[in-house]
GROMACS .gro file of C-alpha atoms in nm:
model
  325
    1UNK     CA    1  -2.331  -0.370  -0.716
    2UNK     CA    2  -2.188  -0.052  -0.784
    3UNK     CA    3  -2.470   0.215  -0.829
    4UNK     CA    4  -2.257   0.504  -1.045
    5UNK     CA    5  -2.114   0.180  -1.245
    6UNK     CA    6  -2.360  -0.031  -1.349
    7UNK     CA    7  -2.474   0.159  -1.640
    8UNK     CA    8  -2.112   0.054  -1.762
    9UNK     CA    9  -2.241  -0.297  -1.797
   10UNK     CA   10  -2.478  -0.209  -2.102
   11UNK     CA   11  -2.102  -0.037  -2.270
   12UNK     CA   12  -1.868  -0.367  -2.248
   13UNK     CA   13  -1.952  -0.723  -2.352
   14UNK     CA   14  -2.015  -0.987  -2.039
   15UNK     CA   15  -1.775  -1.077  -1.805
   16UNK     CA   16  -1.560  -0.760  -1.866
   17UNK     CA   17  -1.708  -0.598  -1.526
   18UNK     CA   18  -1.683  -0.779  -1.190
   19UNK     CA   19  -1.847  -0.712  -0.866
   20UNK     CA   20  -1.830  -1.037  -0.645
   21UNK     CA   21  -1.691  -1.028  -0.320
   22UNK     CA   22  -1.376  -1.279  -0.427
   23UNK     CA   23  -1.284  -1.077  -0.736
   24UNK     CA   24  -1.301  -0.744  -0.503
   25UNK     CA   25  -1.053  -0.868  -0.255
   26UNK     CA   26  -0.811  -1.031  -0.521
   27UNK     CA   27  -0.786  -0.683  -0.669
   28UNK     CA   28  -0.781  -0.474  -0.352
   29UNK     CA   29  -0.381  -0.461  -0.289
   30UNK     CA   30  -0.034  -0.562  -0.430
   31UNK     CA   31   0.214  -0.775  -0.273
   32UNK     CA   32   0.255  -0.484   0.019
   33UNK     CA   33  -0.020  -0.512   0.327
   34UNK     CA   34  -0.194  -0.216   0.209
   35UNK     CA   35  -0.531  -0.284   0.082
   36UNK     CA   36  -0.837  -0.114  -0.049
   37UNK     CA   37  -1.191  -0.271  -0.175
   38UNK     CA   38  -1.277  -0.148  -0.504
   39UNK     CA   39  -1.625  -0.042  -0.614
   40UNK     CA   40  -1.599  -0.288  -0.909
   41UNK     CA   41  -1.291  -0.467  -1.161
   42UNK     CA   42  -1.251  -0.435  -1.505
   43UNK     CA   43  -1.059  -0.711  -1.707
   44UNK     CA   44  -1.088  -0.520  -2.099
   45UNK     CA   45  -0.957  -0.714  -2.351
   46UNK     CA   46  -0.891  -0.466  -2.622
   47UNK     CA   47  -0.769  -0.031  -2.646
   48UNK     CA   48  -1.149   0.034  -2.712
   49UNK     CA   49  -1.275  -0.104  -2.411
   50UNK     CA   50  -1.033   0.056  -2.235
   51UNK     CA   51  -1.121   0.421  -2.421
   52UNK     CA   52  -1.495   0.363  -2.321
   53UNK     CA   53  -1.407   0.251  -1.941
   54UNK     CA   54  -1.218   0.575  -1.887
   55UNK     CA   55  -1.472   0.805  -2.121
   56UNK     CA   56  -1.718   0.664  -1.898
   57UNK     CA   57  -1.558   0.713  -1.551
   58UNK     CA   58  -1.388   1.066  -1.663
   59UNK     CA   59  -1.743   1.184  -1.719
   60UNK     CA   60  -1.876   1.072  -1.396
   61UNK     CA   61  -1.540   1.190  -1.184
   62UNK     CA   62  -1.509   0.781  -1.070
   63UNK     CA   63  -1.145   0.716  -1.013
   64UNK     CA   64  -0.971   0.489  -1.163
   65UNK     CA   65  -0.667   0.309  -1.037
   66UNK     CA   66  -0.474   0.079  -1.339
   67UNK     CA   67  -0.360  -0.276  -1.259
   68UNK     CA   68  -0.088  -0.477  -1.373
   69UNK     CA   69   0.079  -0.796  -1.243
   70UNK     CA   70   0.022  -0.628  -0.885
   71UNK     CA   71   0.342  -0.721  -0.785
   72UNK     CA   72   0.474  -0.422  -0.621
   73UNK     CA   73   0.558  -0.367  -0.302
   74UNK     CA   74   0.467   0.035  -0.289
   75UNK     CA   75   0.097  -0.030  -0.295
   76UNK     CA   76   0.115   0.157  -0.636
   77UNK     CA   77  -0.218  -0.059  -0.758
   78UNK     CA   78  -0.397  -0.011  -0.477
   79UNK     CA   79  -0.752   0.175  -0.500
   80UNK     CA   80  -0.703   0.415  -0.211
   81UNK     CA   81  -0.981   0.603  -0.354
   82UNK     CA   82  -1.257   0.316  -0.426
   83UNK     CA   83  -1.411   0.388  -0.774
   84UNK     CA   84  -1.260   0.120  -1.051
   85UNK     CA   85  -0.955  -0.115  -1.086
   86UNK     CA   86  -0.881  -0.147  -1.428
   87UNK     CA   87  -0.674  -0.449  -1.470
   88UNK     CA   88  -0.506  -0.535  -1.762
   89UNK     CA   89  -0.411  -0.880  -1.722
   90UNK     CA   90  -0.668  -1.009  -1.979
   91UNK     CA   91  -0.418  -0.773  -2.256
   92UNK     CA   92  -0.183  -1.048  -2.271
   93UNK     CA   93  -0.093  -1.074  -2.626
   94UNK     CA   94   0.222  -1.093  -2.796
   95UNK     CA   95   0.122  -0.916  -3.100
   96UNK     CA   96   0.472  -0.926  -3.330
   97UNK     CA   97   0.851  -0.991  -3.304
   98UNK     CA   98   1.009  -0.871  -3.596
   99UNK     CA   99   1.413  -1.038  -3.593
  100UNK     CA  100   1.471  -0.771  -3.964
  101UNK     CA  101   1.332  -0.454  -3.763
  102UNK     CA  102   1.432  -0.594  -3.407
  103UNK     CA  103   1.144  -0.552  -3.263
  104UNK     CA  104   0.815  -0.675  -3.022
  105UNK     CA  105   0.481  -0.529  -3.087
  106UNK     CA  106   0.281  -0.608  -2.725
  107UNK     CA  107  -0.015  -0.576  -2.515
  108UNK     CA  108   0.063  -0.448  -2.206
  109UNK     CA  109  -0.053  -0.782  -1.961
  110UNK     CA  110   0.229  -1.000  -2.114
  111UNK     CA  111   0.444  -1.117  -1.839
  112UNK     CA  112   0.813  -1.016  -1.870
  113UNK     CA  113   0.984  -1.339  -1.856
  114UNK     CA  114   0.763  -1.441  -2.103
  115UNK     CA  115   0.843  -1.218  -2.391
  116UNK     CA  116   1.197  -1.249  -2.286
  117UNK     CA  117   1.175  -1.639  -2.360
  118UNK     CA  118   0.983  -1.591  -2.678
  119UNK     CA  119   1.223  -1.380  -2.829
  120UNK     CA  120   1.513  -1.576  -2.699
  121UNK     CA  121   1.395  -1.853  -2.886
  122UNK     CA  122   1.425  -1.621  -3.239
  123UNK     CA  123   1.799  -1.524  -3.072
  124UNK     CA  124   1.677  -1.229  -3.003
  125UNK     CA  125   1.717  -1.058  -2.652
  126UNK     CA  126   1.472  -0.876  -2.404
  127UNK     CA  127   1.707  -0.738  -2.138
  128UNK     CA  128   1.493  -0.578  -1.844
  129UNK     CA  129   1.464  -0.807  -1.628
  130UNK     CA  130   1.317  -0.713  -1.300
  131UNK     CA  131   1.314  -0.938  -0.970
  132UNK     CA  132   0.917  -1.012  -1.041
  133UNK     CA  133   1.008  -1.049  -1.407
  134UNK     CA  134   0.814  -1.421  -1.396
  135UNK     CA  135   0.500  -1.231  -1.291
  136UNK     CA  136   0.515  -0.901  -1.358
  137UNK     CA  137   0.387  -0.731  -1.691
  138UNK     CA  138   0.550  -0.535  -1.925
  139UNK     CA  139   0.304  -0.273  -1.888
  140UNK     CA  140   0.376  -0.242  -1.504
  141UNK     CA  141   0.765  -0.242  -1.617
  142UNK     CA  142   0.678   0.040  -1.843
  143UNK     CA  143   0.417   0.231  -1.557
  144UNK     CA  144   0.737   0.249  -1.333
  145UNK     CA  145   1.067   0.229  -1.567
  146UNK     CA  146   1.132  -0.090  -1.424
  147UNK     CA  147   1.576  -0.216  -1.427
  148UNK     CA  148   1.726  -0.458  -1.268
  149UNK     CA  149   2.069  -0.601  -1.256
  150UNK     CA  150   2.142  -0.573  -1.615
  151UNK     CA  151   2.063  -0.200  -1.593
  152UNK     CA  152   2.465  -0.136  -1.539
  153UNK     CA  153   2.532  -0.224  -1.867
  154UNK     CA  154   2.162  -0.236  -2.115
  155UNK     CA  155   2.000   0.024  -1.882
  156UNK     CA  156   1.637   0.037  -1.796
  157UNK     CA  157   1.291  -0.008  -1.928
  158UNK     CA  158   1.265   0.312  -2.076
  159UNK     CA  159   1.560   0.278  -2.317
  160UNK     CA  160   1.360  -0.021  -2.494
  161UNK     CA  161   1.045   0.159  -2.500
  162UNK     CA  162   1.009   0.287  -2.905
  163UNK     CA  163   0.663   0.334  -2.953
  164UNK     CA  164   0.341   0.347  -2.696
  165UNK     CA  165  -0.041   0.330  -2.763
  166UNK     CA  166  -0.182   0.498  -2.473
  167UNK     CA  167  -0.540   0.618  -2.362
  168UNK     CA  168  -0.598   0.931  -2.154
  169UNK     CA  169  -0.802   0.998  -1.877
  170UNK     CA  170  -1.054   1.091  -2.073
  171UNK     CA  171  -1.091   0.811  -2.315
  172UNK     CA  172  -0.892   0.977  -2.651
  173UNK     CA  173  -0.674   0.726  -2.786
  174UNK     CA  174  -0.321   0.814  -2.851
  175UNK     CA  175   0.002   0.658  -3.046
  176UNK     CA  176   0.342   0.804  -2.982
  177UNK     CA  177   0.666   0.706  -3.121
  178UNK     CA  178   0.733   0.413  -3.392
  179UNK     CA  179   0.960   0.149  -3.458
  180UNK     CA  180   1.243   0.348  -3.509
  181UNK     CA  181   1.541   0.280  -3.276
  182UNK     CA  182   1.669   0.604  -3.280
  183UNK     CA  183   1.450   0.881  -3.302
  184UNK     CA  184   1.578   1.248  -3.166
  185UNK     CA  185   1.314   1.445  -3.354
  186UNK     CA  186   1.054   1.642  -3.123
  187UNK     CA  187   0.944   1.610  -2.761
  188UNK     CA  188   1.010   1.284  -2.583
  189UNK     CA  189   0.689   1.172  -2.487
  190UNK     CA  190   0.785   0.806  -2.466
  191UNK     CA  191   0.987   0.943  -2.154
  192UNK     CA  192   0.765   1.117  -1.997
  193UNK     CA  193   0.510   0.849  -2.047
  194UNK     CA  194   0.746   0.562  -1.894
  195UNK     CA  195   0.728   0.568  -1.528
  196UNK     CA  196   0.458   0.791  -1.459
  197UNK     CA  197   0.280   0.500  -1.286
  198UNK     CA  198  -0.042   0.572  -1.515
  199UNK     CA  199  -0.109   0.904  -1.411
  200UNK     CA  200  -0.071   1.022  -1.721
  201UNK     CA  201  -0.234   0.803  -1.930
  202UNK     CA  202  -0.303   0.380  -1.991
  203UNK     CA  203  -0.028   0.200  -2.181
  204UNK     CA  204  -0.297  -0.017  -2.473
  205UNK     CA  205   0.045  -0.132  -2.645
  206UNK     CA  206   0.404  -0.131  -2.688
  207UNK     CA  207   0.641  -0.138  -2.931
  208UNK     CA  208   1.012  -0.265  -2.752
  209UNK     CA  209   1.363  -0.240  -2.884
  210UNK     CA  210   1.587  -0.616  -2.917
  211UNK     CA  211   1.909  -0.665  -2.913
  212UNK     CA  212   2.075  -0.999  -3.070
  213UNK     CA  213   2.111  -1.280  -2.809
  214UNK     CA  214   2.429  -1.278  -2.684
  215UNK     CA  215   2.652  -1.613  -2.773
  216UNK     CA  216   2.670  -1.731  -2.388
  217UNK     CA  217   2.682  -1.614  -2.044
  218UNK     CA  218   2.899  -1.680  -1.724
  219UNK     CA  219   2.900  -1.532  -1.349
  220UNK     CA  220   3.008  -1.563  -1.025
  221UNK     CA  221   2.855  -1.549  -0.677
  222UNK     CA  222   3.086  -1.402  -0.387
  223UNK     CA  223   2.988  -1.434  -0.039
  224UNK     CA  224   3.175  -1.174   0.214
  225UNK     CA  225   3.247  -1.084   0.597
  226UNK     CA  226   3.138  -0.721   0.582
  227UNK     CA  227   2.917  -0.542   0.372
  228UNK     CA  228   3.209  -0.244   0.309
  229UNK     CA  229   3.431  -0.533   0.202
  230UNK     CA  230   3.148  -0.616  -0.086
  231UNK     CA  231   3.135  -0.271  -0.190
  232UNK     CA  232   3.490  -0.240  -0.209
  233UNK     CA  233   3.465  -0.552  -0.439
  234UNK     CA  234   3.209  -0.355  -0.689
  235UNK     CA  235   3.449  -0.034  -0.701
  236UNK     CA  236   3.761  -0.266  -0.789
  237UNK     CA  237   3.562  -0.466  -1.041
  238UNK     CA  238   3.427  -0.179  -1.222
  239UNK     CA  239   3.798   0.005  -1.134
  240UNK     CA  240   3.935  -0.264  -1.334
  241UNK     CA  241   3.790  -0.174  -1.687
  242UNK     CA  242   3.540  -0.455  -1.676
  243UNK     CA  243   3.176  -0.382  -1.754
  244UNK     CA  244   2.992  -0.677  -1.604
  245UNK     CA  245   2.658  -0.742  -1.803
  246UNK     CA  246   2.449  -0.733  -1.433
  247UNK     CA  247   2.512  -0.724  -1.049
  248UNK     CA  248   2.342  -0.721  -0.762
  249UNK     CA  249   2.466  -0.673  -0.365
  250UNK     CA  250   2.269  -0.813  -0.096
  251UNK     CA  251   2.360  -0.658   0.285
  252UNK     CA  252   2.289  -0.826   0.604
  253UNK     CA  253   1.960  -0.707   0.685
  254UNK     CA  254   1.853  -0.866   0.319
  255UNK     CA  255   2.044  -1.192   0.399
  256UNK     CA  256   1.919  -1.246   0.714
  257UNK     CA  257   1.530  -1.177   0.581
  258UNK     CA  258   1.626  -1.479   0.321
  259UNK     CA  259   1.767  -1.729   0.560
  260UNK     CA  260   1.446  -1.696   0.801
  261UNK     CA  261   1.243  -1.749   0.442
  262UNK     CA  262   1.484  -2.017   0.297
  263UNK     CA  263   1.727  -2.186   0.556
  264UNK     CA  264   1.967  -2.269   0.279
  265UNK     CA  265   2.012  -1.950   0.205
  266UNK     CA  266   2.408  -1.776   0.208
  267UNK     CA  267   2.552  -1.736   0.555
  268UNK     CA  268   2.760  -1.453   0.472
  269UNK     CA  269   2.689  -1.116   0.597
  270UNK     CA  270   2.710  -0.937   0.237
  271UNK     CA  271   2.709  -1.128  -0.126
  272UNK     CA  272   2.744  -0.998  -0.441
  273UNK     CA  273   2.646  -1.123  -0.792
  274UNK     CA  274   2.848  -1.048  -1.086
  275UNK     CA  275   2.770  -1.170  -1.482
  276UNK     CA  276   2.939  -1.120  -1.812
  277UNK     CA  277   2.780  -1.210  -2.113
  278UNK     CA  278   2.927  -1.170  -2.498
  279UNK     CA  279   3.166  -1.402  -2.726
  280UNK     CA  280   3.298  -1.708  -2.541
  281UNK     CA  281   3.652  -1.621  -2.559
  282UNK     CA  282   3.544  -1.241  -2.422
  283UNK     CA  283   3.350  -1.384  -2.073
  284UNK     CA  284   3.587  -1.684  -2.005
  285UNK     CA  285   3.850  -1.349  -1.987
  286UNK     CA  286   3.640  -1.109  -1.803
  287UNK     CA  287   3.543  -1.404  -1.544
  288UNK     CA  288   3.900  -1.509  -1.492
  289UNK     CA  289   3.980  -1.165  -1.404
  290UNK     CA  290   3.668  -1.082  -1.166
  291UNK     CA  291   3.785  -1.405  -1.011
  292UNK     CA  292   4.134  -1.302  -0.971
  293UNK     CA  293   4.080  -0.938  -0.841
  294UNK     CA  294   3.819  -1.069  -0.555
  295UNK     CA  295   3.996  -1.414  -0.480
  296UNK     CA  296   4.216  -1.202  -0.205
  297UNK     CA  297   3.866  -1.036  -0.052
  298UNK     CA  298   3.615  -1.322   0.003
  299UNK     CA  299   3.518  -1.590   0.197
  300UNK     CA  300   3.388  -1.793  -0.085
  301UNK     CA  301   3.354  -1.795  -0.489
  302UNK     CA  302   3.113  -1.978  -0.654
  303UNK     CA  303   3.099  -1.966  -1.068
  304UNK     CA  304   2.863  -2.061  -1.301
  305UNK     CA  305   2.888  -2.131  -1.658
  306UNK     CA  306   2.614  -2.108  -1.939
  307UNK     CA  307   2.265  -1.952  -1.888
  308UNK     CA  308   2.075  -2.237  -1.686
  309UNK     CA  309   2.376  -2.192  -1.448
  310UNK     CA  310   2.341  -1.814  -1.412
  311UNK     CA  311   1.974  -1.870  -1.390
  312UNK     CA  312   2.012  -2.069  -1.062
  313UNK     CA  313   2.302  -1.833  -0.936
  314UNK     CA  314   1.950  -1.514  -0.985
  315UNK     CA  315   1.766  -1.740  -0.846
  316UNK     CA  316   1.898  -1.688  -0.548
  317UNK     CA  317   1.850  -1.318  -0.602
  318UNK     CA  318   1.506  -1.306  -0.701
  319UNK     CA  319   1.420  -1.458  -0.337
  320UNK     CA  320   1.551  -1.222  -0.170
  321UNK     CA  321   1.247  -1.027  -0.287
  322UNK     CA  322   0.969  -1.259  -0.197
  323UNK     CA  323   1.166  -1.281   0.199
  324UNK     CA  324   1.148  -0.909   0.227
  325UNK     CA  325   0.811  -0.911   0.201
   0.00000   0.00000   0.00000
């Protein structure tokens, strides 16, 4: 055990500090190869055990190094300088959804596909959605501004971000922001907060902006000879007028990575993913013409209709992740 940290022990209830071997190396790295052993792992439960961990390690100078899903691949959660992991995993409550404010009140461990599903279920919508989205957090989202292939059209994490409980390095509890969806009064410290990577400060809570469900959803998967050919697709899509509600482009060197992972993986040599989402009479038209204007470019189209549909089609996608590992 930890010599500076046991006298943290007699601070937190039991269980909240680790210091066996197994719970060491579980919390050493993040889906990268880099990996550093920890002095000891905290797993709070609530903002004051976080305020008294980092009171506590501020006054001794014992670094700190915040943990989310730990599903990076930049080693961002990695201890590099021993000390603590502080892991926020255990912080997995959904604390509100409010459909009148449109709103979610959460802790920061929650994992982003599952807010996105629980508010789904109210028809509400969650629209960050992130390649790790089944395992990563919300507060890792937050830590880095996390997008994904929505960002075209809804943007990123930050622009659902309305109001943050964080802690500071030295234990002081802060609250910034509200509930208000828009808010240009003062200095925007929900910004400068999101994507910092916890520098700054620990995210405690969240407060995050929804948008109504939208009525249905529809996309199409084309597979290409040439990875310029692909991006010409994107320029004459979004040339077009239409405003495609996500997409994605995998090149060769991606595909490849996949098919060694997954030998049912695409053969092309670049694909591109392209959704719509809105009224039913709005994405039957904007697929029919994404269909028409890449029909002449592609080897293959492949459409999908509703969301389980489009789910598989991101499926796809989101593999192309775990191969590039």
């Amino acid at each position: 055990m930890s010599s500076r940290l046991r006298p943290l022990t007699r601070l937190l209830p039991a269980g909240i500090l680790r210091f066996d071997p197994a719970t060491l190396r579980g919390n050493s790295g993040d889906a990268w190869m880099a990996s550093v052993l920890p002095e000891a792992v905290a797993f709070p439960r609530t903002t004051a055990q976080v305020s008294k961990i980092l009171a506590f390690c501020h006054r001794r100078r014992i670094p700190v190094t915040t943990r989310g899903g730990g599903r990076g691949y930049v080693g961002g959660c990695v201890p590099v300088r021993g000390g603590l992991v502080l892991s926020l995993i255990r912080m997995n409550r959904i604390l509100e959804i409010s459909k009148a404010d449109g709103v979610a009140v959460v802790q920061p461990g929650v994992i982003t596909a599952r807010l996105a599903a629980t508010v789904a279920r109210k028809n509400l919508f969650y629209p960050p959605d992130p390649a790790s989205l089944k395992e990563s957090t919300l507060g890792g989202n937050i830590a880095t501004n996390a997008g994904g292939p929505r960002c075209l059209k809804y943007g990123v994490t930050r622009n659902y971000v309305l109001g943050l409980e964080v802690v500071l390095a030295d234990g002081t509890v802060v609250r910034l922001g509200g509930r208000t969806h828009k808010n240009r009064t003062g200095f925007d410290f929900i910004g400068l907060f999101t994507g910092s990577e916890g520098m700054l400060g620990i995210v405690t809570e969240a407060t995050l902006r929804l948008l109504p469900l939208p009525p249905t959803r529809s996309a199409l998967l084309a597979e290409f000879s040439s990875l310029p050919k692909a991006a010409v697709a994107v320029q004459t899509i979004l040339g077009s007028g239409l405003l495609p509600s996500a997409l994605e482009i995998a090149d060769p060197f991606t595909l490849a990575a996949a098919r060694q992972a997954n030998p049912r993986a695409p053969r092309c040599q670049a694909l591109l993913i392209v959704e719509f989402d809105g009224q039913a009479s709005a994405v039957r038209s904007d697929l029919s013409l994404a269909t028409k204007l890449l029909r002449s470019s592609t080897a293959r189209l492949s459409p999908a209709h509703g969301p389980h549909a489009c789910e598989q089609l991101w499926q796809i996608r989101r593999g192309f992740s775990y191969a590039l590992r």
